[in-house]
Every structure is written in structure tokens, then in C-alpha cells.
Amino acid sequence: MKSKASLPSQGEARPSRCPDNSAFKQQKLPAWKPQLNIATVLSTFFLTGAFCLSVGVCLVLSANSVREVQIDYSDPCSDCSKLRENSSNWNKECHCSVNFTLKEDIAGDVFMYYGLQNFFQNHRRYMTSRSDAQLLGRSVNIQNSRCAPFATYRNGTPMAPCGAIANSMFNDTLDLFYNINSSVIQVPLLKTGNSWWTDKNVKFRNPNAYNLSAAFAGTARPPYWQKPVYLLDEEDERNSGYINDDFIVWMRVSAFATFRNLYRRVSRTRQFADGLPAGNYTVRIAYNFPVSKFKGRKHVILSTVVWSGGSNPFLGIAYLVSGTAATLMGLGITAVHVNLSKKKTYFQK
């Protein structure tokens, strides 16, 4: 509490709170101010509209040129889905297959995706249920992370990796076969190089140890996994653990309930040097990921890419809508200006 001696008397002038009278504090610095007139306004609207329309047309045509085949295997694998709904059957294998025909060749690089429908990854608690420090290979106290209830088991053993995202990782195995002249040829698929470079080399790291099993000693797999994290790729240790491409791709969650993730790339060798030839194909699935409880569906997508990306026309449509709106606004302003000019000329006469 201030004393009476510290308070200013009635005769004393109070200190001014106005900023200094300088060019900077009084905003008197020289600046460029656009002089708007009818010519500049209309040219801006029409040029913006022409630019957006041209870009939108290019993007839509590019998206339509993508060759894509989508195979829904939810119904053909319904028996396996029922088996997987019972958690006691987690160690039982179940296989199914789907046949399809390519009427035309798919030339160029061909990418295989798995698609999920009605699987919501954008829930706030689901998105934060992970430990980035653990995924960097650091020794952390998982109990203090946001991974609960998928952090530790009742006996205190930490889960590796922890969290709901990792626990729900897509784990169906998809193989593609080419049927020609009563023979079956397995299409070679590349399982590495499918994740972002920054994720593979910056955001994900395995703990330091002389081998992976020692690096993850004292940890246990998540409850819904069939094998520990250091056995995700038993053929290539450089693609196992936290730096497994399938795991990294899954950990980048989607904003929508229907999404697709890159699974494999077709290796351009032998009969597939130019892509996938026309003919009969079979997708064989080792079914492990049930979706019937949340009324979901699963797809296998074979697709090419172009300079603008995949077959999603959303960006092109957005440019077309923006260009159309700008052009219509310009036409509206032109009509208003012409109408006012006529009235002004009439009254001057």
C-alpha cells in the first residue's frame, strides 16, 4: 500500500502516457499505399480468377490421368474377420484371397496402399497417446507419458512401443500374384523406402545396443501385437524396431475416417519392368486386423502417381471454385460500375 507522501498532489502534473513524438512510434514512416481504382480492382479479380482456373484445370486433368484399381476384401475375408473378433484366437492364422483382372497395363511406378474406412484416428486422446522420446530410442519413464492405458503391464513391464496408436497398428500381410498361362508369379514388392526421409532418419531411432533384442530387453510388445517390435522385419534388421517403414507410416495419423497408407511399391524387374501388365491377379491376405466392430472396411489399392500426387482431385476442385468465385466477383463489380456510370451520365445531362 502506497503512503500518502508518495501520491502526487493536486497541483503536480501527472506523467504523460502518450508515446514519444517520433516517426516510428507515431507511425509516420514512409510506406506504400495502394491507390485503388476500378481498373486495378477489376484486373486483380480477373487475373486471380484466370490463374486459379488454369491451375485447377491442370490439377484435375492430372488427377484424372492416374491409373488406380481398388479391391475391397472385407466381405471375401468375413470368416477371418469373425475369427479375429475373438481375442482368444490371436495366435491362429487365417488366410483369404481376392481375384481381380486388369483390363489394361498399368505403366510406370505402381504403388500398393491399404485403405481403411470408418477408422477414426483424429480423436484427441488417440493422437496424443504416444511417447516421442521413446520412439527416439531414449530411456524414459513411460508411466509419466501420455501412453496410458497402453504404457505398462500390471507387473510393471513397459510396452515398446507404448500408446494407443502403436497398439492399433495395421498388421495384415498382403501379397500380390500374377496369373499367366496356368502359372502363378509373385509380384516383387519393395517394403523399404516407403516412409518420409525425415521420419526414418530424424524422428525414429532404435535404442543403442549391440543387437536389437538386447536394445529392447526388459520391454514387452503391445497387447494387440503378435510379435515384439524388434521382429517387425526378421529379414532385415535395418528395417526393424522403431525404424520399420510400416510402423513409421502408421504412426503418421490421418485427419479423416477414411484414409489410405502406403504399404509397398512394385519392384520394376522381370515381367514387371514396365509396370503391371494386363491380366488376372490374386491378392492373398494374412488377416490379422479386424474391422467389423466399428463397421469398417478394408481395401487394397494399386495406383500410379503423377507430378501433382495421387488421384485426389480436391486441390484442383478448390482452385476451380476459387477461380470461379473471383471471376464472378469481378463480373459483379463490373456490372455495378457500368450501372452507376450510366446513372451519373444521365443526371449530368
CSV table of C-alpha atoms in Angstrom, one decimal:
chain,number,residue,atom,x,y,z
A,1,MET,CA,0.0,0.0,0.0
A,2,LYS,CA,1.4,3.4,-1.0
A,3,SER,CA,1.9,6.0,1.6
A,4,LYS,CA,0.3,9.4,1.3
A,5,ALA,CA,3.7,11.0,0.7
A,6,SER,CA,4.2,9.0,-2.5
A,7,LEU,CA,0.9,10.2,-4.0
A,8,PRO,CA,1.1,13.2,-6.4
A,9,SER,CA,-0.5,16.3,-5.1
A,10,GLN,CA,-3.3,18.1,-6.9
A,11,GLY,CA,-1.0,20.8,-8.2
A,12,GLU,CA,1.5,18.4,-9.7
A,13,ALA,CA,1.1,17.3,-13.3
A,14,ARG,CA,0.7,13.6,-13.9
A,15,PRO,CA,3.3,12.0,-16.2
A,16,SER,CA,2.0,11.6,-19.8
A,17,ARG,CA,1.3,8.1,-21.1
A,18,CYS,CA,1.4,9.2,-24.8
A,19,PRO,CA,4.2,7.7,-26.9
A,20,ASP,CA,7.1,9.8,-28.0
A,21,ASN,CA,6.6,12.1,-30.9
A,22,SER,CA,8.9,10.1,-33.2
A,23,ALA,CA,8.3,8.8,-36.7
A,24,PHE,CA,8.4,5.2,-35.6
A,25,LYS,CA,6.1,5.4,-32.5
A,26,GLN,CA,3.7,7.7,-34.2
A,27,GLN,CA,3.6,5.5,-37.4
A,28,LYS,CA,4.8,8.3,-39.7
A,29,LEU,CA,7.4,6.1,-41.5
A,30,PRO,CA,7.0,6.2,-45.3
A,31,ALA,CA,5.0,3.3,-46.7
A,32,TRP,CA,3.5,2.3,-49.9
A,33,LYS,CA,-0.3,2.5,-50.0
A,34,PRO,CA,-2.2,1.1,-53.0
A,35,GLN,CA,-4.4,3.6,-54.8
A,36,LEU,CA,-7.5,1.5,-55.6
A,37,ASN,CA,-9.5,2.4,-58.6
A,38,ILE,CA,-11.8,0.5,-60.9
A,39,ALA,CA,-9.1,-0.6,-63.2
A,40,THR,CA,-6.8,-2.1,-60.5
A,41,VAL,CA,-9.6,-3.8,-58.7
A,42,LEU,CA,-11.1,-5.4,-61.8
A,43,SER,CA,-7.7,-6.5,-63.1
A,44,THR,CA,-6.9,-8.1,-59.7
A,45,PHE,CA,-10.1,-10.1,-59.6
A,46,PHE,CA,-9.9,-11.2,-63.3
A,47,LEU,CA,-6.2,-12.1,-63.1
A,48,THR,CA,-6.7,-14.1,-59.9
A,49,GLY,CA,-9.7,-15.9,-61.4
A,50,ALA,CA,-7.8,-16.8,-64.6
A,51,PHE,CA,-4.8,-18.0,-62.6
A,52,CYS,CA,-6.9,-20.2,-60.3
A,53,LEU,CA,-9.0,-21.6,-63.1
A,54,SER,CA,-5.9,-22.6,-65.2
A,55,VAL,CA,-4.2,-24.2,-62.2
A,56,GLY,CA,-7.4,-26.0,-61.2
A,57,VAL,CA,-7.9,-27.4,-64.7
A,58,CYS,CA,-4.3,-28.7,-64.8
A,59,LEU,CA,-4.7,-30.3,-61.4
A,60,VAL,CA,-8.0,-32.0,-62.2
A,61,LEU,CA,-6.7,-33.3,-65.6
A,62,SER,CA,-3.5,-34.6,-63.8
A,63,ALA,CA,-5.6,-36.3,-61.1
A,64,ASN,CA,-7.8,-38.0,-63.7
A,65,SER,CA,-4.8,-39.4,-65.5
A,66,VAL,CA,-3.8,-41.5,-62.5
A,67,ARG,CA,-4.5,-45.3,-63.1
A,68,GLU,CA,-6.0,-46.8,-60.0
A,69,VAL,CA,-7.5,-50.2,-59.0
A,70,GLN,CA,-9.3,-50.6,-55.6
A,71,ILE,CA,-10.1,-54.0,-54.2
A,72,ASP,CA,-12.4,-54.3,-51.2
A,73,TYR,CA,-11.6,-57.5,-49.3
A,74,SER,CA,-13.9,-57.0,-46.3
A,75,ASP,CA,-16.6,-59.4,-47.5
A,76,PRO,CA,-14.4,-62.1,-49.0
A,77,CYS,CA,-12.5,-62.3,-45.8
A,78,SER,CA,-15.5,-62.2,-43.5
A,79,ASP,CA,-14.7,-65.6,-42.0
A,80,CYS,CA,-11.3,-64.4,-40.9
A,81,SER,CA,-12.8,-61.3,-39.5
A,82,LYS,CA,-15.2,-63.3,-37.3
A,83,LEU,CA,-12.2,-65.4,-36.1
A,84,ARG,CA,-10.2,-62.3,-35.2
A,85,GLU,CA,-13.1,-60.7,-33.3
A,86,ASN,CA,-12.4,-63.3,-30.6
A,87,SER,CA,-9.2,-62.1,-28.8
A,88,SER,CA,-8.5,-65.7,-27.7
A,89,ASN,CA,-7.7,-66.6,-31.3
A,90,TRP,CA,-4.9,-64.1,-31.6
A,91,ASN,CA,-2.3,-66.8,-32.3
A,92,LYS,CA,-4.4,-68.6,-35.0
A,93,GLU,CA,-3.5,-67.8,-38.6
A,94,CYS,CA,-6.2,-67.0,-41.1
A,95,HIS,CA,-5.7,-66.5,-44.9
A,96,CYS,CA,-8.0,-65.4,-47.6
A,97,SER,CA,-7.6,-64.2,-51.2
A,98,VAL,CA,-9.3,-62.0,-53.8
A,99,ASN,CA,-9.1,-62.3,-57.6
A,100,PHE,CA,-9.3,-59.3,-59.9
A,101,THR,CA,-8.4,-58.5,-63.5
A,102,LEU,CA,-6.5,-55.7,-65.1
A,103,LYS,CA,-8.0,-54.9,-68.5
A,104,GLU,CA,-5.2,-52.6,-69.4
A,105,ASP,CA,-1.5,-52.3,-68.4
A,106,ILE,CA,-0.6,-50.0,-65.6
A,107,ALA,CA,2.6,-48.5,-66.8
A,108,GLY,CA,5.3,-46.8,-64.7
A,109,ASP,CA,5.8,-47.0,-60.9
A,110,VAL,CA,3.0,-48.8,-59.2
A,111,PHE,CA,2.2,-48.3,-55.5
A,112,MET,CA,0.3,-50.6,-53.2
A,113,TYR,CA,-1.8,-49.0,-50.5
A,114,TYR,CA,-4.0,-50.4,-47.8
A,115,GLY,CA,-7.2,-48.4,-47.2
A,116,LEU,CA,-9.3,-48.2,-44.0
A,117,GLN,CA,-12.9,-46.9,-43.8
A,118,ASN,CA,-14.6,-45.6,-40.7
A,119,PHE,CA,-11.4,-45.8,-38.6
A,120,PHE,CA,-11.2,-42.5,-36.7
A,121,GLN,CA,-7.6,-41.6,-35.9
A,122,ASN,CA,-8.4,-37.9,-35.2
A,123,HIS,CA,-9.6,-38.4,-31.7
A,124,ARG,CA,-7.6,-36.1,-29.4
A,125,ARG,CA,-6.6,-38.8,-26.8
A,126,TYR,CA,-5.7,-41.2,-29.6
A,127,MET,CA,-3.5,-38.7,-31.3
A,128,THR,CA,-1.5,-37.9,-28.2
A,129,SER,CA,-1.2,-41.5,-27.0
A,130,ARG,CA,2.5,-41.9,-27.8
A,131,SER,CA,5.9,-41.2,-26.5
A,132,ASP,CA,8.1,-39.3,-29.0
A,133,ALA,CA,11.1,-39.6,-26.6
A,134,GLN,CA,10.7,-43.4,-26.5
A,135,LEU,CA,10.5,-43.5,-30.3
A,136,LEU,CA,13.8,-41.6,-30.5
A,137,GLY,CA,15.4,-44.5,-28.6
A,138,ARG,CA,15.8,-42.7,-25.3
A,139,SER,CA,15.4,-44.3,-21.9
A,140,VAL,CA,12.2,-42.6,-20.5
A,141,ASN,CA,9.7,-43.3,-17.7
A,142,ILE,CA,6.7,-44.5,-19.7
A,143,GLN,CA,4.4,-44.1,-16.7
A,144,ASN,CA,4.8,-40.3,-16.9
A,145,SER,CA,3.9,-40.2,-20.6
A,146,ARG,CA,0.5,-40.0,-22.3
A,147,CYS,CA,0.5,-43.6,-23.3
A,148,ALA,CA,-1.9,-44.9,-20.7
A,149,PRO,CA,-3.6,-47.3,-20.6
A,150,PHE,CA,-1.1,-48.8,-23.1
A,151,ALA,CA,2.0,-47.9,-21.1
A,152,THR,CA,2.9,-50.8,-18.8
A,153,TYR,CA,1.6,-54.2,-17.9
A,154,ARG,CA,0.3,-55.0,-14.4
A,155,ASN,CA,3.7,-56.4,-13.4
A,156,GLY,CA,5.3,-53.0,-14.4
A,157,THR,CA,6.9,-54.2,-17.7
A,158,PRO,CA,6.9,-51.2,-20.1
A,159,MET,CA,5.4,-51.6,-23.5
A,160,ALA,CA,7.6,-50.9,-26.5
A,161,PRO,CA,6.3,-49.0,-28.3
A,162,CYS,CA,3.7,-47.6,-26.0
A,163,GLY,CA,0.4,-45.8,-26.7
A,164,ALA,CA,-2.9,-46.4,-28.5
A,165,ILE,CA,-1.6,-45.5,-32.0
A,166,ALA,CA,1.1,-48.2,-31.9
A,167,ASN,CA,-1.1,-50.8,-30.3
A,168,SER,CA,-3.7,-50.5,-33.1
A,169,MET,CA,-1.1,-50.8,-35.9
A,170,PHE,CA,-2.4,-52.3,-39.1
A,171,ASN,CA,-0.8,-55.8,-39.4
A,172,ASP,CA,-2.5,-57.6,-42.3
A,173,THR,CA,0.1,-59.1,-44.7
A,174,LEU,CA,-0.7,-58.5,-48.4
A,175,ASP,CA,0.9,-60.4,-51.3
A,176,LEU,CA,0.2,-59.9,-55.0
A,177,PHE,CA,0.4,-62.7,-57.5
A,178,TYR,CA,0.2,-62.6,-61.3
A,179,ASN,CA,-1.7,-65.5,-63.0
A,180,ILE,CA,-0.4,-66.2,-66.5
A,181,ASN,CA,-0.5,-69.4,-68.7
A,182,SER,CA,-1.7,-71.6,-65.8
A,183,SER,CA,1.3,-70.4,-63.7
A,184,VAL,CA,1.4,-68.1,-60.7
A,185,ILE,CA,4.1,-65.5,-60.4
A,186,GLN,CA,4.6,-63.5,-57.2
A,187,VAL,CA,4.9,-59.8,-57.9
A,188,PRO,CA,8.0,-58.5,-56.3
A,189,LEU,CA,7.2,-55.8,-53.7
A,190,LEU,CA,9.6,-53.3,-52.0
A,191,LYS,CA,8.9,-52.9,-48.3
A,192,THR,CA,11.5,-50.2,-47.6
A,193,GLY,CA,11.8,-46.6,-48.8
A,194,ASN,CA,8.0,-46.1,-48.2
A,195,SER,CA,8.3,-43.6,-45.4
A,196,TRP,CA,9.3,-40.0,-45.2
A,197,TRP,CA,13.1,-39.4,-45.0
A,198,THR,CA,12.7,-37.1,-42.0
A,199,ASP,CA,10.7,-39.7,-40.2
A,200,LYS,CA,13.1,-42.6,-41.0
A,201,ASN,CA,16.3,-40.6,-40.1
A,202,VAL,CA,15.3,-38.0,-37.6
A,203,LYS,CA,12.1,-38.8,-35.7
A,204,PHE,CA,12.5,-42.5,-35.1
A,205,ARG,CA,15.6,-44.2,-33.6
A,206,ASN,CA,16.3,-47.6,-32.1
A,207,PRO,CA,18.0,-47.8,-28.6
A,208,ASN,CA,21.7,-48.2,-28.8
A,209,ALA,CA,22.8,-51.8,-28.2
A,210,TYR,CA,24.9,-54.5,-29.9
A,211,ASN,CA,21.7,-56.1,-31.3
A,212,LEU,CA,18.0,-55.3,-31.4
A,213,SER,CA,16.9,-57.9,-28.9
A,214,ALA,CA,19.3,-56.5,-26.4
A,215,ALA,CA,18.2,-53.0,-27.2
A,216,PHE,CA,14.6,-53.8,-26.2
A,217,ALA,CA,15.4,-56.1,-23.3
A,218,GLY,CA,13.1,-55.5,-20.3
A,219,THR,CA,10.2,-54.4,-22.5
A,220,ALA,CA,7.2,-56.2,-23.9
A,221,ARG,CA,5.1,-56.0,-27.1
A,222,PRO,CA,1.8,-54.0,-27.1
A,223,PRO,CA,-1.2,-56.2,-26.2
A,224,TYR,CA,-2.6,-56.4,-29.8
A,225,TRP,CA,0.7,-57.2,-31.4
A,226,GLN,CA,1.7,-60.8,-32.3
A,227,LYS,CA,5.5,-60.3,-32.1
A,228,PRO,CA,7.8,-57.8,-30.4
A,229,VAL,CA,9.0,-54.6,-32.1
A,230,TYR,CA,12.5,-55.9,-32.9
A,231,LEU,CA,11.0,-58.7,-35.0
A,232,LEU,CA,8.8,-56.5,-37.3
A,233,ASP,CA,11.2,-57.4,-40.1
A,234,GLU,CA,13.0,-60.6,-39.4
A,235,GLU,CA,14.9,-60.5,-42.7
A,236,ASP,CA,16.4,-57.0,-42.5
A,237,GLU,CA,17.5,-55.6,-39.1
A,238,ARG,CA,17.9,-52.2,-40.7
A,239,ASN,CA,14.1,-52.2,-41.2
A,240,SER,CA,13.1,-53.4,-37.8
A,241,GLY,CA,12.3,-51.9,-34.4
A,242,TYR,CA,11.2,-48.3,-34.3
A,243,ILE,CA,12.6,-47.6,-37.8
A,244,ASN,CA,10.4,-50.2,-39.5
A,245,ASP,CA,8.7,-48.5,-42.5
A,246,ASP,CA,5.3,-50.0,-41.9
A,247,PHE,CA,5.4,-48.8,-38.3
A,248,ILE,CA,6.5,-45.3,-39.2
A,249,VAL,CA,3.8,-44.9,-41.9
A,250,TRP,CA,1.2,-46.0,-39.4
A,251,MET,CA,2.3,-43.6,-36.7
A,252,ARG,CA,1.6,-40.6,-39.0
A,253,VAL,CA,-2.2,-40.5,-38.2
A,254,SER,CA,-4.8,-39.4,-40.7
A,255,ALA,CA,-7.2,-36.4,-40.3
A,256,PHE,CA,-10.2,-38.3,-41.8
A,257,ALA,CA,-12.0,-41.5,-41.0
A,258,THR,CA,-11.4,-42.9,-44.5
A,259,PHE,CA,-7.7,-43.0,-45.5
A,260,ARG,CA,-5.0,-44.9,-47.2
A,261,ASN,CA,-1.4,-45.6,-46.2
A,262,LEU,CA,1.4,-46.7,-48.5
A,263,TYR,CA,2.2,-50.3,-48.0
A,264,ARG,CA,4.5,-51.5,-50.8
A,265,ARG,CA,6.0,-50.5,-54.2
A,266,VAL,CA,6.1,-52.8,-57.1
A,267,SER,CA,9.8,-53.6,-58.0
A,268,ARG,CA,10.3,-53.0,-61.7
A,269,THR,CA,12.1,-56.2,-62.6
A,270,ARG,CA,11.4,-59.2,-64.9
A,271,GLN,CA,7.9,-59.1,-66.3
A,272,PHE,CA,7.1,-56.0,-64.2
A,273,ALA,CA,9.9,-53.8,-65.6
A,274,ASP,CA,7.3,-51.5,-67.2
A,275,GLY,CA,4.7,-51.8,-64.5
A,276,LEU,CA,1.8,-54.2,-64.1
A,277,PRO,CA,0.8,-55.9,-67.3
A,278,ALA,CA,-2.9,-56.6,-68.1
A,279,GLY,CA,-4.2,-60.0,-66.9
A,280,ASN,CA,-5.5,-61.9,-63.9
A,281,TYR,CA,-4.2,-61.2,-60.4
A,282,THR,CA,-4.7,-62.5,-56.9
A,283,VAL,CA,-4.2,-60.7,-53.6
A,284,ARG,CA,-3.5,-63.1,-50.7
A,285,ILE,CA,-4.1,-61.7,-47.3
A,286,ALA,CA,-2.9,-63.0,-43.9
A,287,TYR,CA,-5.8,-61.5,-42.0
A,288,ASN,CA,-5.0,-60.0,-38.6
A,289,PHE,CA,-6.7,-56.6,-38.4
A,290,PRO,CA,-10.5,-56.9,-37.6
A,291,VAL,CA,-12.7,-54.0,-38.5
A,292,SER,CA,-16.3,-55.3,-38.1
A,293,LYS,CA,-16.7,-54.0,-34.6
A,294,PHE,CA,-16.5,-50.4,-35.8
A,295,LYS,CA,-18.3,-51.1,-39.1
A,296,GLY,CA,-15.2,-50.5,-41.1
A,297,ARG,CA,-14.0,-51.8,-44.4
A,298,LYS,CA,-10.6,-52.6,-45.8
A,299,HIS,CA,-9.2,-52.1,-49.3
A,300,VAL,CA,-6.1,-52.8,-51.4
A,301,ILE,CA,-5.3,-50.0,-53.8
A,302,LEU,CA,-2.9,-50.3,-56.7
A,303,SER,CA,-2.2,-46.8,-58.1
A,304,THR,CA,0.3,-44.7,-60.1
A,305,VAL,CA,1.3,-41.2,-59.2
A,306,VAL,CA,1.8,-38.0,-61.3
A,307,TRP,CA,3.6,-34.7,-60.7
A,308,SER,CA,0.7,-33.4,-58.6
A,309,GLY,CA,0.4,-36.6,-56.5
A,310,GLY,CA,-2.2,-39.2,-56.4
A,311,SER,CA,-5.8,-39.4,-57.7
A,312,ASN,CA,-7.3,-37.0,-55.2
A,313,PRO,CA,-9.0,-34.1,-57.1
A,314,PHE,CA,-9.7,-32.0,-54.1
A,315,LEU,CA,-7.0,-29.4,-54.6
A,316,GLY,CA,-8.0,-29.0,-58.3
A,317,ILE,CA,-11.6,-28.5,-57.4
A,318,ALA,CA,-10.7,-26.0,-54.7
A,319,TYR,CA,-8.7,-23.9,-57.3
A,320,LEU,CA,-11.7,-24.1,-59.7
A,321,VAL,CA,-14.1,-22.9,-57.1
A,322,SER,CA,-11.8,-20.1,-56.0
A,323,GLY,CA,-11.2,-19.0,-59.6
A,324,THR,CA,-14.9,-19.1,-60.4
A,325,ALA,CA,-15.7,-17.0,-57.3
A,326,ALA,CA,-13.1,-14.4,-58.2
A,327,THR,CA,-14.3,-14.2,-61.8
A,328,LEU,CA,-18.0,-13.8,-60.8
A,329,MET,CA,-17.0,-11.2,-58.3
A,330,GLY,CA,-15.2,-9.3,-61.0
A,331,LEU,CA,-18.2,-9.5,-63.3
A,332,GLY,CA,-20.5,-8.3,-60.5
A,333,ILE,CA,-18.3,-5.3,-59.8
A,334,THR,CA,-18.1,-4.5,-63.5
A,335,ALA,CA,-21.9,-4.6,-63.7
A,336,VAL,CA,-22.3,-2.3,-60.7
A,337,HIS,CA,-19.7,0.1,-62.1
A,338,VAL,CA,-21.4,0.3,-65.5
A,339,ASN,CA,-24.8,0.8,-64.0
A,340,LEU,CA,-23.5,3.7,-61.8
A,341,SER,CA,-21.7,5.2,-64.7
A,342,LYS,CA,-24.9,5.3,-66.8
A,343,LYS,CA,-26.8,6.9,-63.9
A,344,LYS,CA,-24.1,9.5,-63.4
A,345,THR,CA,-24.1,10.4,-67.2
A,346,TYR,CA,-27.9,10.6,-67.1
A,347,PHE,CA,-28.0,13.1,-64.2
A,348,GLN,CA,-25.3,15.2,-65.7
A,349,LYS,CA,-27.4,15.7,-68.9
